[in-house]
Coordinates of C-alpha atoms and ligand atoms in Angstrom, one line a residue:
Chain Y
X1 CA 95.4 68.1 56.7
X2 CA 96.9 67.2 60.2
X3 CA 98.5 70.2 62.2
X4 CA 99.1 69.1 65.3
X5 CA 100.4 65.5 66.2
X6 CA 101.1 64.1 69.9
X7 CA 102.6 60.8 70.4
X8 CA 103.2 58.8 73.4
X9 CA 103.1 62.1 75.4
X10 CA 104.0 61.6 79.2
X11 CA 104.9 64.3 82.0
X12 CA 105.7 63.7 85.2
X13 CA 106.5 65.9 88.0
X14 CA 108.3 66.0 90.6
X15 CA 106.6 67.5 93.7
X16 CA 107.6 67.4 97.9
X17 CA 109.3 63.6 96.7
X18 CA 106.5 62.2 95.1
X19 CA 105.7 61.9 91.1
X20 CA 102.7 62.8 90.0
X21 CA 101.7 61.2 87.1
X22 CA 100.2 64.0 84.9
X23 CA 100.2 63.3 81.4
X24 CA 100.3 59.5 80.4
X25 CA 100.6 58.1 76.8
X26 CA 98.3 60.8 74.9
X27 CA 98.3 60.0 71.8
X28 CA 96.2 63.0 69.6
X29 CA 95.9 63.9 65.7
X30 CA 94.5 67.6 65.1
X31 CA 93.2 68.5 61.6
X32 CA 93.8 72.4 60.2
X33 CA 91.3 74.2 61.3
X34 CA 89.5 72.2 63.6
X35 CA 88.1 72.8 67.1
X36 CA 89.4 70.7 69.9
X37 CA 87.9 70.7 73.4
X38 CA 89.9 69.3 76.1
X39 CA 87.6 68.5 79.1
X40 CA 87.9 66.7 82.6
X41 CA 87.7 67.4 86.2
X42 CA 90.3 69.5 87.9
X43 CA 93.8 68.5 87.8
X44 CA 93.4 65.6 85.1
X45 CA 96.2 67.4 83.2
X46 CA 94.7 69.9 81.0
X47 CA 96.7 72.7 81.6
X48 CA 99.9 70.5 81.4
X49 CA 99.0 69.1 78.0
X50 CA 97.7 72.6 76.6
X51 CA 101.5 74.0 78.4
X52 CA 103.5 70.9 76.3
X53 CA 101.8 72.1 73.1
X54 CA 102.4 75.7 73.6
X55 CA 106.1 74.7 74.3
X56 CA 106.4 75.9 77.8
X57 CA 106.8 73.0 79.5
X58 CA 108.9 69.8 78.5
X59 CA 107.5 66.4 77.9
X60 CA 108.8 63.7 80.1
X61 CA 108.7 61.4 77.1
X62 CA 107.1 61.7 73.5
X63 CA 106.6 64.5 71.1
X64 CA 104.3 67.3 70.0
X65 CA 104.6 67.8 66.2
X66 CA 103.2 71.2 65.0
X67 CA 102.8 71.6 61.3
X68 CA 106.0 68.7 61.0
X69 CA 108.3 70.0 63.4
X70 CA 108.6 69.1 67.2
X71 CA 107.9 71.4 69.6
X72 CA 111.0 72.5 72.0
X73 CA 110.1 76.3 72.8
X74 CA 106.7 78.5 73.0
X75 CA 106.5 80.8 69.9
X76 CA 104.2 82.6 67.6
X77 CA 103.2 80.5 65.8
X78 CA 101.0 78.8 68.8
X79 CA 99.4 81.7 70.7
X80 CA 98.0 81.3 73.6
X81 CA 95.3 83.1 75.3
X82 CA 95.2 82.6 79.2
X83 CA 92.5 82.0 81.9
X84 CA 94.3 85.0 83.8
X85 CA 94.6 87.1 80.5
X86 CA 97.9 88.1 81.2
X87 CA 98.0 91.2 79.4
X88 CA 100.9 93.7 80.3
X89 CA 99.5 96.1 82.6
X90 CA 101.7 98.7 82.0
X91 CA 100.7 99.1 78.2
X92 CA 97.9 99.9 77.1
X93 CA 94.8 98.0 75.2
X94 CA 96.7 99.2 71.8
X95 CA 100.2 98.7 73.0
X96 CA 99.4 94.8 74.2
X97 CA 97.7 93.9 70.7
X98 CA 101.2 95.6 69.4
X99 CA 103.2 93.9 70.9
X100 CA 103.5 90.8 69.0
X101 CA 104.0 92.7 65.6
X102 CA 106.5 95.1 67.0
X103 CA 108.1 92.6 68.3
X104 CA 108.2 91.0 64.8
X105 CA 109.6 94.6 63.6
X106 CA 106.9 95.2 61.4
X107 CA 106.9 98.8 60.3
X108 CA 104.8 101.9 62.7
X109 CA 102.7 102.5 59.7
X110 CA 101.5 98.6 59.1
X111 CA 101.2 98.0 63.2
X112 CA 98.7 100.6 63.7
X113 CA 96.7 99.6 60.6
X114 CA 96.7 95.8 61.6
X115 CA 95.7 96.7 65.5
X116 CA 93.1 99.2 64.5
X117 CA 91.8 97.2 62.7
X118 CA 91.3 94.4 65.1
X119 CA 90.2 97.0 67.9
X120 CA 87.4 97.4 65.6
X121 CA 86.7 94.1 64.5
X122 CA 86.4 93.2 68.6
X123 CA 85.0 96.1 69.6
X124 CA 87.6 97.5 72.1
X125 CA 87.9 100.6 69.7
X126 CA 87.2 102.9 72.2
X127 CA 89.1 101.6 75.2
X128 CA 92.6 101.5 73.1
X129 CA 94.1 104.0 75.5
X130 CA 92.9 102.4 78.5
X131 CA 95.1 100.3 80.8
X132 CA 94.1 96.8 81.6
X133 CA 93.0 97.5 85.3
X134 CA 90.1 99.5 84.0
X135 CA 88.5 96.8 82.5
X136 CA 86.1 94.3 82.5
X137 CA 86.6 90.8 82.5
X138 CA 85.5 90.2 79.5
X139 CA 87.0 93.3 78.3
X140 CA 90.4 92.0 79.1
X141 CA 89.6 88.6 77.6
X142 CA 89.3 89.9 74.2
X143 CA 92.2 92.2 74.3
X144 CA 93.7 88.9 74.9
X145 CA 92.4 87.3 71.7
X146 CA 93.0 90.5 69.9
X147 CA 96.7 89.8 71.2
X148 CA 96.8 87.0 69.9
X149 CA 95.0 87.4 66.6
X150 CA 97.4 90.2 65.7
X151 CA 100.3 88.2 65.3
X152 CA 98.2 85.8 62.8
X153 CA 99.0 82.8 64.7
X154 CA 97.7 79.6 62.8
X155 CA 97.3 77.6 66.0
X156 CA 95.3 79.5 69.5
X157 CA 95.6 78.0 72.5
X158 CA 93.0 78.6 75.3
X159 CA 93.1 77.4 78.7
X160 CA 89.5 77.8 80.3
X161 CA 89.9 81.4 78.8
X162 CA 86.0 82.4 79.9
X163 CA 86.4 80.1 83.4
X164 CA 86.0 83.6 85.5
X165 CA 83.2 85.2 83.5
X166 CA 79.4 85.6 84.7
X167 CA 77.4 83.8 82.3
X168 CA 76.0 86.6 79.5
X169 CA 79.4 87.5 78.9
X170 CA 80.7 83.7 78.6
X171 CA 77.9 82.8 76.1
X172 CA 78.7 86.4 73.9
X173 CA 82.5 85.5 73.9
X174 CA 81.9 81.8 73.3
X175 CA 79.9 83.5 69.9
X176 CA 82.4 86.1 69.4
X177 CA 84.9 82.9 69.4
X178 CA 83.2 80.8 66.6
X179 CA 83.0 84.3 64.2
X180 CA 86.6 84.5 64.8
X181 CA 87.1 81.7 63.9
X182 CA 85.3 81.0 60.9
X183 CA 86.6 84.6 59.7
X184 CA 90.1 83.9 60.5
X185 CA 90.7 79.8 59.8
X186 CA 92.2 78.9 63.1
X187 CA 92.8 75.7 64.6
X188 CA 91.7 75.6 68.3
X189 CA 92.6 73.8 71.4
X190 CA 90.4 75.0 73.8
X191 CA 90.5 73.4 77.7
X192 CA 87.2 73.6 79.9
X193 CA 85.9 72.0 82.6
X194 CA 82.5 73.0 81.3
X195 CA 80.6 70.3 79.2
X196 CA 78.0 72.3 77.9
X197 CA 80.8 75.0 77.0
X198 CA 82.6 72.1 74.9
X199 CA 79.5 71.0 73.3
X200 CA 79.0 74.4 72.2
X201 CA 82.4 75.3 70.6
X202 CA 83.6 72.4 69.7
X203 CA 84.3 69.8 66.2
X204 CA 85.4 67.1 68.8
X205 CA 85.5 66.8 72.4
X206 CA 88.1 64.9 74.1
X207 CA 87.5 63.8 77.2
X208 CA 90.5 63.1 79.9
X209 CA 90.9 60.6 83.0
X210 CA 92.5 61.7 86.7
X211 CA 95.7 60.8 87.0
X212 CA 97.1 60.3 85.4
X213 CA 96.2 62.0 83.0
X214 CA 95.1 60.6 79.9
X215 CA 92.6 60.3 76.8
X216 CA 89.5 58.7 78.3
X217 CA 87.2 59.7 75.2
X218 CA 86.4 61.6 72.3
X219 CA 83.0 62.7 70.3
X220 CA 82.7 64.4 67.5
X221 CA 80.1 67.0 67.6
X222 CA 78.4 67.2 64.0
X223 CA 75.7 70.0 65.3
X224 CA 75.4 72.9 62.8
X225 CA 76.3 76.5 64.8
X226 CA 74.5 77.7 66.6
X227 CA 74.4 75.5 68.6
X228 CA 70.9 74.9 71.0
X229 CA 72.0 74.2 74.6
X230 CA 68.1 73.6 75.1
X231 CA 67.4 70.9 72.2
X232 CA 67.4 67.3 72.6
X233 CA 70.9 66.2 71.1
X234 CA 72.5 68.8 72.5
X235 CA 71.5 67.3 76.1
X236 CA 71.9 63.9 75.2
X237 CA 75.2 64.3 74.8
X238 CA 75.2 66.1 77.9
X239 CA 74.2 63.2 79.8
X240 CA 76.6 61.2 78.5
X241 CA 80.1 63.4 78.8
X242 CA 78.0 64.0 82.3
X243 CA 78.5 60.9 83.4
X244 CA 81.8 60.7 82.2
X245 CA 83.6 63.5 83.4
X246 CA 81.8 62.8 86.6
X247 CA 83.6 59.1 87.0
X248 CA 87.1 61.2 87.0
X249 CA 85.9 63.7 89.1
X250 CA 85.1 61.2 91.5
X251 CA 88.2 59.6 91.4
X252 CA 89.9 63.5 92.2
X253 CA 87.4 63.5 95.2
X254 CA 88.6 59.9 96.9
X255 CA 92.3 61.3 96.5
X256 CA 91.7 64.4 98.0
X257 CA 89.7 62.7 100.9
X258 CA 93.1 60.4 101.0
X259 CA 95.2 63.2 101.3
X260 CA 96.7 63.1 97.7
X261 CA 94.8 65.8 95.7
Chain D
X1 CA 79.5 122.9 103.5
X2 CA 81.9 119.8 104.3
X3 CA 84.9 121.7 102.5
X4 CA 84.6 124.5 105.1
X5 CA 84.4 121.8 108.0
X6 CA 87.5 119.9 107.0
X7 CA 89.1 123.1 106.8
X8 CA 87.8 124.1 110.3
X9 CA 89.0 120.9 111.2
X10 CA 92.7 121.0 109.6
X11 CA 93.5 124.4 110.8
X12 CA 91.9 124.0 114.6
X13 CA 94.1 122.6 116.6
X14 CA 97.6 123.7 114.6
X15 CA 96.7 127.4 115.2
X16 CA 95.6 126.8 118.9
X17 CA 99.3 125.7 119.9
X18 CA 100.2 128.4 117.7
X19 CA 98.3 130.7 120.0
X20 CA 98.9 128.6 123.1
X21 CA 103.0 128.9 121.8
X22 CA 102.7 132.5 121.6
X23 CA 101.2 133.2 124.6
X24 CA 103.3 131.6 126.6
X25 CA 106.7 133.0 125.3
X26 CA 104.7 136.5 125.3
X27 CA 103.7 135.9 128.9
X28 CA 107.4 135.4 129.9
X29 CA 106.6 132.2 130.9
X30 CA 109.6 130.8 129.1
X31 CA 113.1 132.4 128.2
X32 CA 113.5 133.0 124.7
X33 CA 116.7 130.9 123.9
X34 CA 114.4 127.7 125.6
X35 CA 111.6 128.4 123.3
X36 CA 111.2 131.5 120.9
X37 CA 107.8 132.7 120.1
X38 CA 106.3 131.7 116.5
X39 CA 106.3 135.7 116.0
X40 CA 109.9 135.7 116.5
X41 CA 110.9 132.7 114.0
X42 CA 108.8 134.3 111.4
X43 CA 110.5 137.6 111.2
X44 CA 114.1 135.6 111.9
X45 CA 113.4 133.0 108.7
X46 CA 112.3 136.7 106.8
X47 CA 115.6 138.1 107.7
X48 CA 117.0 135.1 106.5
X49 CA 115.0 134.9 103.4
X50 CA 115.9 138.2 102.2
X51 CA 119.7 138.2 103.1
X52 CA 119.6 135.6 100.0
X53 CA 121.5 133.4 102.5
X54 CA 118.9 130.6 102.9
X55 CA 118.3 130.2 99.3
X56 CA 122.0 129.3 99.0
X57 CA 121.4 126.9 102.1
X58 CA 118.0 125.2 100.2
X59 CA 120.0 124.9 97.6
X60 CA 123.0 123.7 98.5
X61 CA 121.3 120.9 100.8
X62 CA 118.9 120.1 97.9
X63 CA 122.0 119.7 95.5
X64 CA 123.8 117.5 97.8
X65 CA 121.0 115.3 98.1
X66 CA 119.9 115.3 94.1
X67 CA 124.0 114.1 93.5
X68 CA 124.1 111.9 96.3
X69 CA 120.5 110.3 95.7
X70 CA 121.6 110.0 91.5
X71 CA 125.2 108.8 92.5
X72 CA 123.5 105.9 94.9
X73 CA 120.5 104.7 93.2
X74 CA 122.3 105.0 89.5
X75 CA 125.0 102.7 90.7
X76 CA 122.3 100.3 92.7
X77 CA 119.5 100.0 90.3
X78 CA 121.6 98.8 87.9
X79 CA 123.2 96.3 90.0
X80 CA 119.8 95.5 91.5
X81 CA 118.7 94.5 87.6
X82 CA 121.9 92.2 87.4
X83 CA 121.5 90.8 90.5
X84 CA 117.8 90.1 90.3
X85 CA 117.8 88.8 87.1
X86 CA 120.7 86.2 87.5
X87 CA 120.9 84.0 90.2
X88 CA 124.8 83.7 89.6
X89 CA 125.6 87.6 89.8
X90 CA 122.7 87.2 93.1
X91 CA 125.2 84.5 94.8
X92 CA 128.2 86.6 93.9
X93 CA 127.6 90.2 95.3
X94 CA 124.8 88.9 98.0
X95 CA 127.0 87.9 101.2
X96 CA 128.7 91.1 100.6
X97 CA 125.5 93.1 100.3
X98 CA 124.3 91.6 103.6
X99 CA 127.1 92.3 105.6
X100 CA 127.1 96.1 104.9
X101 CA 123.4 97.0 104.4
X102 CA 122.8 96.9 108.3
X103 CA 125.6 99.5 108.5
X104 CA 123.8 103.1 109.2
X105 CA 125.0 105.8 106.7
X106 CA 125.8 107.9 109.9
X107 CA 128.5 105.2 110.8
X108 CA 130.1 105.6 107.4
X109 CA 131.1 109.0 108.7
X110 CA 134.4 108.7 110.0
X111 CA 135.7 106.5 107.0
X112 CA 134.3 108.9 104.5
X113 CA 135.9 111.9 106.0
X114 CA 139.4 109.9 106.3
X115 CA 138.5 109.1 102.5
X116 CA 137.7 112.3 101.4
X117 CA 138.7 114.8 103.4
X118 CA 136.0 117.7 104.5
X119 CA 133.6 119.5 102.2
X120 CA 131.2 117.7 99.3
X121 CA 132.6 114.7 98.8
X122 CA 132.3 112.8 102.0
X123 CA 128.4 114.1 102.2
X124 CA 127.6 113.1 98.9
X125 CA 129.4 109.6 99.8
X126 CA 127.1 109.3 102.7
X127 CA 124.0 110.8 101.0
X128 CA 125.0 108.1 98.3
X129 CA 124.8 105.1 100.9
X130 CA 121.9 106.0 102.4
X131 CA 119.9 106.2 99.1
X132 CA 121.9 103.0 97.7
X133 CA 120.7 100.0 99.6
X134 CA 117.0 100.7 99.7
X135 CA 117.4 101.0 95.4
X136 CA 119.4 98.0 95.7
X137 CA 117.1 95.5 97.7
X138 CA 113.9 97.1 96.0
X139 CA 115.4 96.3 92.8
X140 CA 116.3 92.8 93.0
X141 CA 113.2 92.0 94.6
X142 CA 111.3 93.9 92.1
X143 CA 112.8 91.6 89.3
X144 CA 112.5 88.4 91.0
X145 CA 108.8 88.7 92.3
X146 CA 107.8 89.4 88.3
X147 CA 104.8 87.1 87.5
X148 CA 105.7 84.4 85.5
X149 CA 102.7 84.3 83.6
X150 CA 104.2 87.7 81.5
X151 CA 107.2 86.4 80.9
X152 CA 105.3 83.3 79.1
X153 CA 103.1 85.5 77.3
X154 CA 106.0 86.8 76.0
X155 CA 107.9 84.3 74.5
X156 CA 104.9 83.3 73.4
X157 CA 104.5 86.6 71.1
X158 CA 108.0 85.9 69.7
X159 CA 109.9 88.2 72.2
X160 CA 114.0 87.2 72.9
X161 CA 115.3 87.7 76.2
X162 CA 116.3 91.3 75.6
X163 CA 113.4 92.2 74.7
X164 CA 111.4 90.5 77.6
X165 CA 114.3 92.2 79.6
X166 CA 113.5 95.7 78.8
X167 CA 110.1 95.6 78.3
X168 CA 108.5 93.0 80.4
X169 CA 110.6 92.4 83.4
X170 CA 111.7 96.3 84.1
X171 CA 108.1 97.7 83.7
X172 CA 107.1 95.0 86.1
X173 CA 109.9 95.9 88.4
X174 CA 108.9 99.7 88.6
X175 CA 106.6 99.5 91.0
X176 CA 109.1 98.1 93.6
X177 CA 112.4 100.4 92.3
X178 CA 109.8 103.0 92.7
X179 CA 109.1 102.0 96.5
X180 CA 112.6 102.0 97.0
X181 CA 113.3 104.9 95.7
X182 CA 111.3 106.4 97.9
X183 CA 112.9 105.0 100.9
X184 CA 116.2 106.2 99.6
X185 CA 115.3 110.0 99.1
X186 CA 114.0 109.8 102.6
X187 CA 117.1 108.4 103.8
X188 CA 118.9 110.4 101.8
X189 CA 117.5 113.5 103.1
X190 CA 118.4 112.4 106.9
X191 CA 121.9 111.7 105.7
X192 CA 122.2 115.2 104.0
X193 CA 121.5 116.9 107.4
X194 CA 123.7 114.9 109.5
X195 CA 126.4 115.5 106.7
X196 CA 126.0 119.3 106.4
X197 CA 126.6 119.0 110.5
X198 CA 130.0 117.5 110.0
X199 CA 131.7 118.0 106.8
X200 CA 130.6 121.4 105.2
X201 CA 130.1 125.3 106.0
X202 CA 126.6 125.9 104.5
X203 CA 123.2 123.6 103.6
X204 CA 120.4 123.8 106.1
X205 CA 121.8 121.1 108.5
X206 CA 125.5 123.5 108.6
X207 CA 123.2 126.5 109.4
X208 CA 121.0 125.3 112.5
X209 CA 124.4 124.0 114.3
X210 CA 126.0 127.3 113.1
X211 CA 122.8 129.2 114.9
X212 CA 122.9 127.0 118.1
X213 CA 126.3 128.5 118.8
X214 CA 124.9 131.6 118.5
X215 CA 121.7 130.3 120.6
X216 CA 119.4 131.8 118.0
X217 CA 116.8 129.1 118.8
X218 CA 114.6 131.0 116.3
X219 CA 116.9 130.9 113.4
X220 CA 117.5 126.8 114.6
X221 CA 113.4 126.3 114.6
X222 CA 113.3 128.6 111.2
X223 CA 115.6 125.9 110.0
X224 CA 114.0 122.9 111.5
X225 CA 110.5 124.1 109.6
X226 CA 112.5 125.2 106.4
X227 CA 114.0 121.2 106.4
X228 CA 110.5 119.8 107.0
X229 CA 109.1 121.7 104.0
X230 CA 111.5 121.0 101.9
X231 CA 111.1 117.2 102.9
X232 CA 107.7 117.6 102.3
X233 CA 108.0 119.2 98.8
X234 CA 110.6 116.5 97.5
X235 CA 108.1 114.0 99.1
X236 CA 105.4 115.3 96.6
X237 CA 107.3 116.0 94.2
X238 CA 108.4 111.9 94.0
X239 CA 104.9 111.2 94.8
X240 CA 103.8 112.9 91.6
X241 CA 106.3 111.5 89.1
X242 CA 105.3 108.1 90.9
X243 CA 101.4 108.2 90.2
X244 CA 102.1 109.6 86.9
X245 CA 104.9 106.4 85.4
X246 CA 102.8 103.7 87.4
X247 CA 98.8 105.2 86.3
X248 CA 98.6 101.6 85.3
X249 CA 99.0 100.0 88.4
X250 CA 96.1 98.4 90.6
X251 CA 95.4 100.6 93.6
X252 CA 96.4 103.8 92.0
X253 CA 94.1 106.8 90.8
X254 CA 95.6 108.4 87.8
Ligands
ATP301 N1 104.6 72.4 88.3 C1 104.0 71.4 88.8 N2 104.6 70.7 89.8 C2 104.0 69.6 90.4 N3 102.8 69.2 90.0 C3 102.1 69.8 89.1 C4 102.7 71.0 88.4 N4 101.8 71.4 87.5 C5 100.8 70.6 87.6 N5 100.9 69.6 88.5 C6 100.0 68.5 88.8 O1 99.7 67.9 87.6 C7 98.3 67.6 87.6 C8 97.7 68.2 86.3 O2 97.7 69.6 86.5 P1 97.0 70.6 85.5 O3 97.2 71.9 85.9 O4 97.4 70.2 84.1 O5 95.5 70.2 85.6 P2 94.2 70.8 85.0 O6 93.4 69.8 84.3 O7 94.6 72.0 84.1 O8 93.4 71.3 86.2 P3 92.5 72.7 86.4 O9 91.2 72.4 85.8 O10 92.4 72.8 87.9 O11 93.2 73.8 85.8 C9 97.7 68.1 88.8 O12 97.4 67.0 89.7 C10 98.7 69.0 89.4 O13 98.7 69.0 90.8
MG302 MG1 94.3 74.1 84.3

C-alpha cells in the first residue's frame, strides 16, 4: 500500500539574490509501514525535502501526496521528531507527551492513561515531572518520540534525530527505534548523514546528490534485524553508499572552496 | 568553618564605618544636622516606628507603586503581546512608542500635575510610565525572539493559532516580560519617590523632604535606609516569584 507519493518535487530558494537549487525533480513512492533513509552530504536537501513532507515548507513545484491527499500544511497526522528535540521547556516531560492529545481535547482521564503509559513503555517514567533542561540528550530525544507517539501519528518524521548523541546512546535509541516501530506500525522517513546509521534502520536507503538536490540512488536493505555492523554484507554495502555519498560530498567541498557553500 | 569566615567577612568592613561614623559624630568632629550619628537615626526611625507614622508612610509608598506598577505593565504587556505578535499592529503603534519612550517619567511631571491635579493620581500616572515602557519593549521583544522551531512543533501536534498563542508563544515570552518587569518595578520605585516629593503629603519620599525642613538629618537618613530596604524586599520578593514561574529555564536553580 503506497502512503506517501512525491512527484516532480522542486524547491528553490531565494537567498542574498541568488537561487539555490535545493530540491530538483524527486520523484519518491513510500509503502505503509516501511523505513526510508534519506542520506547525503550536508546541504544536499535533506532537511528541505523531510520540511516539504511534514508541510512546513512549500514546494516550488510538484506535490507530496500523503495517504491521497496533497500536502499544504504540517499536521498530526505526520509527526515529526527534530534533531534539536524541540520539546517545550516550560512543560514538563508529562506535559510535552500531552500536549498533542490535549490539544486534540481528549478527556483528563484518557490523557493521563495514554501518556503513562508511554512514559513506561520508553522508560522516562520517573522523570515525568522533570523539565527538559535536566535532561540528557538522549533523555530529551525520547520524550520527543514519546511526543510524537502519543498522538498516534501513522507517518514519523526524523531529521538526523540521534545526530548529537555519543555513540552507546545512538546505537540504544537506534534499537529502541526498530521496537517502536515494529510495536506500533509506523512508516518512517528518517534523514542521516550517517551510512552505517541508514544501513542499520533502514527497508531502503535513498541516496541524494549536491545541489541540487536530487535522488542519486536507492538500495533496498533485505538484512534481517539485528542488523551486524561488523559482518560482511553489512560492510559491503558500506563500501559502496561510501563511495557514493562521498562523490557528493566532494562536490559540497569544491563549492565551498569556490565560495558557494 | 567557611560559614563563620564569610560572615567575618560580610559584616567587617560595614560595622567599621559604623564605628568609624559614630566616632566621629561622638567626637564632635561633625555637626549633627551635617551628619547624625548611626546611634541617633536608630532611636529617630524607633520614634518613628512606634508613632505608627512610618507604617502609614511604607504603606502608602508601597501602594502607590503596586497601583502604578499594575496600571503600567497591565496596559503594556498586553499591548506588547499585540504588537509583538503582528507586524501590522508593530508598524502602527511603533513610531509613536519611539518618540515617547526616551521621555524620563520625571519629565512627565508637570503635564501630569496640570492633568490631574495634586495628590494620587498624578504619582500613580508617573509611577505608571516608568513601569510601562520597560513591560512594553520586553514584551514585544519577548514574542518576536520565540524560536521558531516551537512554533513548528506545534502545528505539527495539531495546535491552531490560539492555542500556539497561549501556550507556546507567551510561555516563551516570560522570560523577557519577566526581565522587564523587573526593570519597571525598579523604575517604578524611583518614580514613586520623586512623586511623593511633589504631589502628595505622606509616602516615604513626602516624609524625608518634610524632615529636611525641619533639618532632622536623622529622620532624612532613617528614611533614606527605610527606602533602600524596602527596595531591597520588593527586589526579592520579584526575584522569588521569578525563579519559582521560570524553574524551567536554562541558567536557573529551582
Ligand atoms: N531557508 C533557506 N533559505 C535559503 N537557502 C536554504 C534555506 N534552507 C535551506 N537552504 C539551502 O538549501 C540546501 C539544502 O538545505 P538542507 O537544510 O535541506 O540540507 P541538508 O541536507 O538537510 O543538510 P544538513 O545535513 O547540513 O542538515 C542547502 O544548500 C541550504 O543552504
Ligand atoms: Mg538538515
Amino acid at each position: 500500500m503506497e502512503k506517501i507519493r512525491i512527484t516532480g518535487l522542486q524547491k528553490i530558494f531565494q537567498s542574498a539574490g541568488q537561487e539555490i537549487h535545493a530540491l530538483q525533480d524527486i520523484n519518491l513512492s513510500i509503502a505503509e509501514v516501511e523505513f526510508v533513509c534519506l542520506l547525503g552530504p550536508s546541504g544536499c536537501g535533506k532537511s528541505t525535502l523531510l520540511n516539504a513532507i511534514a508541510g512546513f515548507i512549500e514546494a516550488s513545484a510538484g506535490e507530496v501526496v500523503v495517504d491521497g491527499r496533497i500536502v499544504d500544511a504540517p499536521g498530526p497526522d505526520r509527526g515529526v521528531v527534530f534533531q534539536e528535540y524541540a520539546l517545550f521547556p516550560w512543560m514538563t516531560v508529562g506535559k510535552n507527551v500531552a500536549f498533542g492529545l490535549e490539544i486534540k481535547g481528549l478527556s483528563r482521564g484518557d490523557i493521563d492513561e495514554r501518556v503513562n503509559a508511554l512514559l513506561h513503555t520508553l522508560n522516562l517514567w520517573e522523570f515525568r515531572d522533570r523539565f527538559p533542561k535536566d535532561l540528557s540528550g538522549g533523555m530529551k530525544q525520547r520524550v520527543a518520540i514519546a511526543r510524537v507517539l502519543a498522538i498516534d501519528s501513522p507517518i514519523m518524521l526524523m531529521d538526523e534525530p540521534f545526530g548529537a548523541l555519543d555513540a552507546l546512546t545512538r546505537r540504544s535509541l537506534q534499537d529502541e527505534l526498530l521496537r517502536i516501530r515494529r510495536e506500533f506500525c509506523k512508516t518512517i522517513i528518517f534523514v542521516t548523514h550517517s551510512i552505517e546509521e541508514a544501513i542499520y534502520l533502514a527497508d531502503r536507503i535513498v541516496v541524494m546528490t549536491y545541489r541540487p538536490g536530487t535522488i542519486k540512488f536507492e538500495q533496498q536493505v533485505a538484512m534481517p534485524h539485528p542488523r551486524d555492523p561488523a559482518g560482511a554484507e553489512f560492510n559491503e554495502l558500506k563500501r559502496i553508499l561510501g563511495g557514493l555519498v562521498m562523490e557528493e560530498h566532494e562536490r559540497h567541498a569544491r563549492d565551498e572552496m569556490r565560495g558557494e557553500g | 568553618m567557611f560559614q563563620v569566615r564569610a560572615i567575618v567577612r560580610g559584616t567587617a568592613v560595614p560595622l567599621l564605618t559604623l564605628l568609624l561614623w559614630e566616632g566621629i559624630c561622638r567626637a564632635g568632629l561633625v555637626s549633627a544636622i551635617i551628619l547624625p550619628a548611626p546611634s541617633a537615626v536608630v532611636l529617630r526611625w524607633i520614634e518613628w516606628l512606634l508613632s505608627g507614622e512610618l507604617l502609614v508612610d511604607t504603606l502608602g509608598s508601597l501602594t502607590r507603586v503596586s497601583l502604578g506598577f499594575l496600571l503600567g505593565a497591565g496596559l503594556a504587556l498586553p499591548l506588547g503581546l499585540f504588537m509583538g505578535a503582528s507586524p501590522k499592529v508593530y508598524d502602527y503603534f511603533n513610531p509613536l512608542v519611539q518618540v515617547l519612550r526616551p521621555i524620563p517619567p520625571i519629565a512627565w511631571i508637570p503635564m501630569s500635575i496640570l492633568w490631574f491635579g495634586l495628590g494620587n493620581p498624578p504619582a500613580i500616572f508617573l509611577i505608571a510610565i516608568g513601569a510601562f515602557f520597560p513591560v512594553l519593549m520586553n514584551t514585544i521583544a519577548g514574542v518576536r525572539n520565540v524560536d521558531g522551531i516551537y512554533l513548528r512543533a506545534a502545528r505539527n501536534l495539531g495546535a491552531g493559532s490560539s492555542v500556539i498563542f497561549r501556550r507556546v508563544i507567551l510561555p516563551a515570552a516570560t522570560p523577557y516580560i519577566f526581565a522587564g518587569m523587573r526593570i519597571g518595578i525598579g523604575t517604578a520605585f524611583i518614580v514613586v519617590i520623586v512623586s511623593e516629593m511633589i504631589a502628595v503629603n505622606n509616602g516615604l519620599g513626602y516624609r524625608i523632604l518634610e524632615a529636611r525642613e525641619y533639618m532632622w538629618s536623622d529622620k532624612i537618613i532613617a528614611g533614606m535606609i527605610t527606602i533602600g530596604l524596602l527596595g531591597l524586599a520588593i527586589d526579592i520578593g520579584m526575584n522569588a516569584i521569578n525563579n519559582h514561574l521560570l524553574r524551567w529555564h536554562r541558567g536557573m536553580d529551582s
